[in-house]
mmCIF file of C-alpha atoms and ligand atoms in Angstrom:
data_model
loop_
_atom_site.group_PDB
_atom_site.id
_atom_site.type_symbol
_atom_site.label_atom_id
_atom_site.label_comp_id
_atom_site.label_asym_id
_atom_site.label_seq_id
_atom_site.Cartn_x
_atom_site.Cartn_y
_atom_site.Cartn_z
ATOM 1 C CA MET A 1 84.560 85.139 101.488
ATOM 2 C CA THR A 2 86.175 87.494 99.002
ATOM 3 C CA TYR A 3 89.710 86.546 97.960
ATOM 4 C CA LYS A 4 91.907 89.633 98.203
ATOM 5 C CA LEU A 5 94.858 90.330 95.910
ATOM 6 C CA LEU A 6 97.393 93.132 96.402
ATOM 7 C CA PHE A 7 99.748 94.113 93.545
ATOM 8 C CA VAL A 8 102.936 95.861 94.634
ATOM 9 C CA CYS A 9 105.672 97.794 92.768
ATOM 10 C CA LEU A 10 107.955 100.682 93.747
ATOM 11 C CA GLY A 11 105.910 103.788 92.967
ATOM 12 C CA ASN A 12 102.354 102.403 92.584
ATOM 13 C CA ILE A 13 101.933 104.555 89.466
ATOM 14 C CA CYS A 14 103.050 102.243 86.620
ATOM 15 C CA ARG A 15 103.197 98.457 87.067
ATOM 16 C CA SER A 16 101.017 97.662 90.081
ATOM 17 C CA PRO A 17 98.055 99.897 89.108
ATOM 18 C CA ALA A 18 98.258 98.383 85.606
ATOM 19 C CA ALA A 19 98.139 94.895 87.156
ATOM 20 C CA GLU A 20 95.170 95.902 89.323
ATOM 21 C CA ASN A 21 93.256 97.343 86.366
ATOM 22 C CA ILE A 22 94.011 94.381 84.102
ATOM 23 C CA MET A 23 93.010 91.895 86.799
ATOM 24 C CA ASN A 24 89.799 93.806 87.483
ATOM 25 C CA HIS A 25 89.051 93.718 83.748
ATOM 26 C CA LEU A 26 89.451 89.911 83.675
ATOM 27 C CA ILE A 27 87.406 89.562 86.864
ATOM 28 C CA GLN A 28 84.610 91.638 85.359
ATOM 29 C CA GLU A 29 84.668 89.604 82.138
ATOM 30 C CA LYS A 30 84.085 86.455 84.203
ATOM 31 C CA GLY A 31 81.499 88.046 86.510
ATOM 32 C CA LEU A 32 83.692 87.398 89.565
ATOM 33 C CA GLU A 33 83.432 90.886 91.105
ATOM 34 C CA ASN A 34 81.994 89.499 94.334
ATOM 35 C CA VAL A 35 84.559 86.712 94.532
ATOM 36 C CA ILE A 36 87.938 88.427 94.020
ATOM 37 C CA PHE A 37 88.965 91.909 95.206
ATOM 38 C CA CYS A 38 92.076 93.753 93.944
ATOM 39 C CA ASP A 39 94.153 96.647 95.240
ATOM 40 C CA SER A 40 97.699 97.913 94.633
ATOM 41 C CA ALA A 41 100.431 99.689 96.589
ATOM 42 C CA GLY A 42 104.019 100.907 96.302
ATOM 43 C CA THR A 43 106.957 100.049 98.537
ATOM 44 C CA SER A 44 108.038 103.722 98.342
ATOM 45 C CA ASN A 45 106.244 106.882 99.416
ATOM 46 C CA TYR A 46 107.323 108.784 96.268
ATOM 47 C CA HIS A 47 103.940 109.228 94.621
ATOM 48 C CA ILE A 48 101.342 108.832 97.389
ATOM 49 C CA GLY A 49 97.951 110.164 96.261
ATOM 50 C CA TYR A 50 98.846 110.335 92.573
ATOM 51 C CA PRO A 51 96.887 108.674 89.732
ATOM 52 C CA PRO A 52 98.693 106.205 87.441
ATOM 53 C CA ASP A 53 101.478 107.651 85.256
ATOM 54 C CA GLN A 54 100.081 109.310 82.112
ATOM 55 C CA ARG A 55 102.148 106.994 79.905
ATOM 56 C CA MET A 56 100.607 103.943 81.579
ATOM 57 C CA ILE A 57 97.123 105.472 81.270
ATOM 58 C CA SER A 58 97.694 105.958 77.500
ATOM 59 C CA THR A 59 98.962 102.407 77.062
ATOM 60 C CA LEU A 60 96.035 100.904 78.989
ATOM 61 C CA LYS A 61 93.524 103.070 77.080
ATOM 62 C CA SER A 62 95.025 101.944 73.754
ATOM 63 C CA ARG A 63 94.072 98.356 74.773
ATOM 64 C CA ASN A 64 90.601 99.361 76.021
ATOM 65 C CA LEU A 65 91.648 98.589 79.585
ATOM 66 C CA PRO A 66 90.576 100.562 82.683
ATOM 67 C CA THR A 67 92.921 103.139 84.290
ATOM 68 C CA GLN A 68 91.759 103.626 87.897
ATOM 69 C CA GLY A 69 94.113 104.315 90.764
ATOM 70 C CA GLN A 70 95.463 106.524 93.514
ATOM 71 C CA ALA A 71 98.912 105.597 94.794
ATOM 72 C CA ARG A 72 99.415 104.478 98.372
ATOM 73 C CA GLN A 73 102.318 102.936 100.247
ATOM 74 C CA PHE A 74 102.410 99.281 101.291
ATOM 75 C CA GLU A 75 101.769 98.913 105.025
ATOM 76 C CA VAL A 76 102.323 96.071 107.475
ATOM 77 C CA SER A 77 98.560 95.624 107.966
ATOM 78 C CA ASP A 78 98.406 94.553 104.287
ATOM 79 C CA PHE A 79 99.934 91.227 105.339
ATOM 80 C CA THR A 80 96.771 90.336 107.232
ATOM 81 C CA GLU A 81 94.353 92.248 105.004
ATOM 82 C CA PHE A 82 95.234 90.378 101.786
ATOM 83 C CA ASP A 83 95.307 86.705 100.821
ATOM 84 C CA LEU A 84 98.023 87.068 98.194
ATOM 85 C CA ILE A 85 100.607 89.824 97.629
ATOM 86 C CA LEU A 86 102.118 89.995 94.134
ATOM 87 C CA ALA A 87 105.481 91.729 93.801
ATOM 88 C CA MET A 88 106.415 93.078 90.374
ATOM 89 C CA ASP A 89 110.178 92.568 90.772
ATOM 90 C CA THR A 90 112.661 90.999 93.166
ATOM 91 C CA SER A 91 113.513 94.349 94.732
ATOM 92 C CA ASN A 92 109.845 94.933 95.591
ATOM 93 C CA TYR A 93 109.678 91.329 96.829
ATOM 94 C CA GLN A 94 112.635 91.861 99.194
ATOM 95 C CA SER A 95 111.236 95.205 100.409
ATOM 96 C CA ILE A 96 107.927 93.564 101.263
ATOM 97 C CA LEU A 97 109.545 90.609 103.038
ATOM 98 C CA SER A 98 111.781 92.964 105.038
ATOM 99 C CA LEU A 99 108.608 94.322 106.684
ATOM 100 C CA ASP A 100 107.548 90.800 107.724
ATOM 101 C CA VAL A 101 109.846 90.748 110.752
ATOM 102 C CA GLN A 102 108.511 87.470 112.175
ATOM 103 C CA GLY A 103 108.529 85.757 108.769
ATOM 104 C CA SER A 104 104.850 84.894 109.229
ATOM 105 C CA TYR A 105 103.571 85.908 105.818
ATOM 106 C CA GLN A 106 106.281 84.742 103.411
ATOM 107 C CA ASP A 107 103.951 82.237 101.739
ATOM 108 C CA LYS A 108 101.546 85.042 100.828
ATOM 109 C CA VAL A 109 104.156 87.002 98.863
ATOM 110 C CA LYS A 110 104.811 85.885 95.299
ATOM 111 C CA LEU A 111 106.450 87.216 92.157
ATOM 112 C CA MET A 112 103.920 88.278 89.530
ATOM 113 C CA CYS A 113 105.891 86.776 86.627
ATOM 114 C CA ASP A 114 105.691 83.307 88.150
ATOM 115 C CA PHE A 115 102.098 83.194 86.868
ATOM 116 C CA ALA A 116 102.968 84.018 83.237
ATOM 117 C CA THR A 117 102.686 81.133 80.780
ATOM 118 C CA ARG A 118 103.620 82.824 77.471
ATOM 119 C CA HIS A 119 106.574 84.955 78.674
ATOM 120 C CA SER A 120 109.839 83.890 80.295
ATOM 121 C CA PHE A 121 110.503 87.179 82.153
ATOM 122 C CA LYS A 122 111.406 86.680 85.819
ATOM 123 C CA GLU A 123 110.369 90.233 86.750
ATOM 124 C CA VAL A 124 108.049 92.926 85.415
ATOM 125 C CA PRO A 125 110.617 95.475 84.162
ATOM 126 C CA ASP A 126 110.399 98.981 85.616
ATOM 127 C CA PRO A 127 109.240 101.193 82.698
ATOM 128 C CA TYR A 128 109.530 104.543 84.521
ATOM 129 C CA PHE A 129 112.796 105.820 83.051
ATOM 130 C CA GLY A 130 112.285 104.290 79.581
ATOM 131 C CA GLY A 131 110.142 104.889 76.495
ATOM 132 C CA ASP A 132 106.698 103.786 75.290
ATOM 133 C CA ALA A 133 107.910 100.321 74.300
ATOM 134 C CA GLY A 134 108.572 99.538 77.950
ATOM 135 C CA PHE A 135 104.984 100.351 78.895
ATOM 136 C CA ASN A 136 103.661 98.074 76.147
ATOM 137 C CA THR A 137 105.935 95.261 77.316
ATOM 138 C CA VAL A 138 104.642 95.683 80.875
ATOM 139 C CA VAL A 139 101.015 95.465 79.738
ATOM 140 C CA ASP A 140 101.707 92.379 77.546
ATOM 141 C CA LEU A 141 103.442 90.654 80.430
ATOM 142 C CA LEU A 142 100.750 91.619 82.932
ATOM 143 C CA LEU A 143 97.937 90.375 80.663
ATOM 144 C CA ASP A 144 99.713 86.999 80.541
ATOM 145 C CA SER A 145 100.507 86.967 84.289
ATOM 146 C CA CYS A 146 96.989 88.066 85.307
ATOM 147 C CA GLU A 147 95.409 85.271 83.253
ATOM 148 C CA GLY A 148 97.674 82.734 84.968
ATOM 149 C CA LEU A 149 97.001 84.294 88.344
ATOM 150 C CA LEU A 150 93.250 84.165 87.836
ATOM 151 C CA ASP A 151 93.463 80.447 86.968
ATOM 152 C CA TYR A 152 95.584 79.898 90.092
ATOM 153 C CA VAL A 153 93.153 81.755 92.380
ATOM 154 C CA LEU A 154 90.148 79.922 90.954
ATOM 155 C CA ARG A 155 91.942 76.581 91.511
ATOM 156 C CA GLN A 156 92.961 77.601 95.040
ATOM 157 C CA LYS A 157 89.437 78.627 95.900
ATOM 158 C CA ASN A 158 87.934 75.721 93.987
ATOM 159 C CA ILE A 159 85.558 78.184 92.331
ATOM 160 C CA SER A 160 85.973 77.106 88.715
ATOM 161 C CA ARG A 161 82.203 76.681 88.585
ATOM 162 C CA PHE A 162 82.011 80.453 88.100
ATOM 163 C CA ASN A 163 83.925 80.170 84.791
HETATM 164 P P1 LIG B 1 106.353 101.687 89.294
HETATM 165 O O1 LIG B 1 107.344 102.657 88.464
HETATM 166 O O2 LIG B 1 107.180 101.147 90.456
HETATM 167 O O3 LIG B 1 106.017 100.625 88.298
HETATM 168 O O4 LIG B 1 105.194 102.544 89.730
HETATM 169 C C1 LIG B 1 108.119 103.644 89.061
HETATM 170 C C2 LIG B 1 107.544 104.856 89.402
HETATM 171 C C3 LIG B 1 108.319 105.851 89.959
HETATM 172 C C4 LIG B 1 109.666 105.633 90.181
HETATM 173 C C5 LIG B 1 110.248 104.419 89.823
HETATM 174 C C6 LIG B 1 109.470 103.425 89.277
HETATM 175 N N1 LIG B 1 110.479 106.676 90.732
HETATM 176 O O5 LIG B 1 111.680 106.463 90.884
HETATM 177 O O6 LIG B 1 109.941 107.742 91.040
#
């Protein structure tokens, strides 16, 4: 069965689509396309239907990373649809958990930075109101976090034989 990952930020135009694209890039490199599926969503409805922010597209392109995406809002059915939900910051994390009224899915929701091994950030900083440096920091941090996350998923699924 495919293991399904959902990356979540506020707008679904900067951090979470970057995480989805970076993770898909790593998955493709390892030939795991049929093993792990990725999607992303925003806790807000601000940018529904929009592609990733042009500044994030430029930053991803400068690293030869893919730039797919069309923003959507997180919905309660995502709790059952996905195996793991990765929040970019603690505000996103709280927003997601507030929709889990029975507290049934808390174990599925994790902070993305907890998977980083080379950075000590606790959250992926929101780059929206800042300059280019912020977008580069986000991509550096997500590359680190996605590598750690991929190792975690492969261990969880005991599918290291695909490495
Ligand atoms: P994201 O960035 O949550 O990483 O997609 C943001 C995008 C839009 C807004 C804030 C953050 N906004 O306030 O519109």
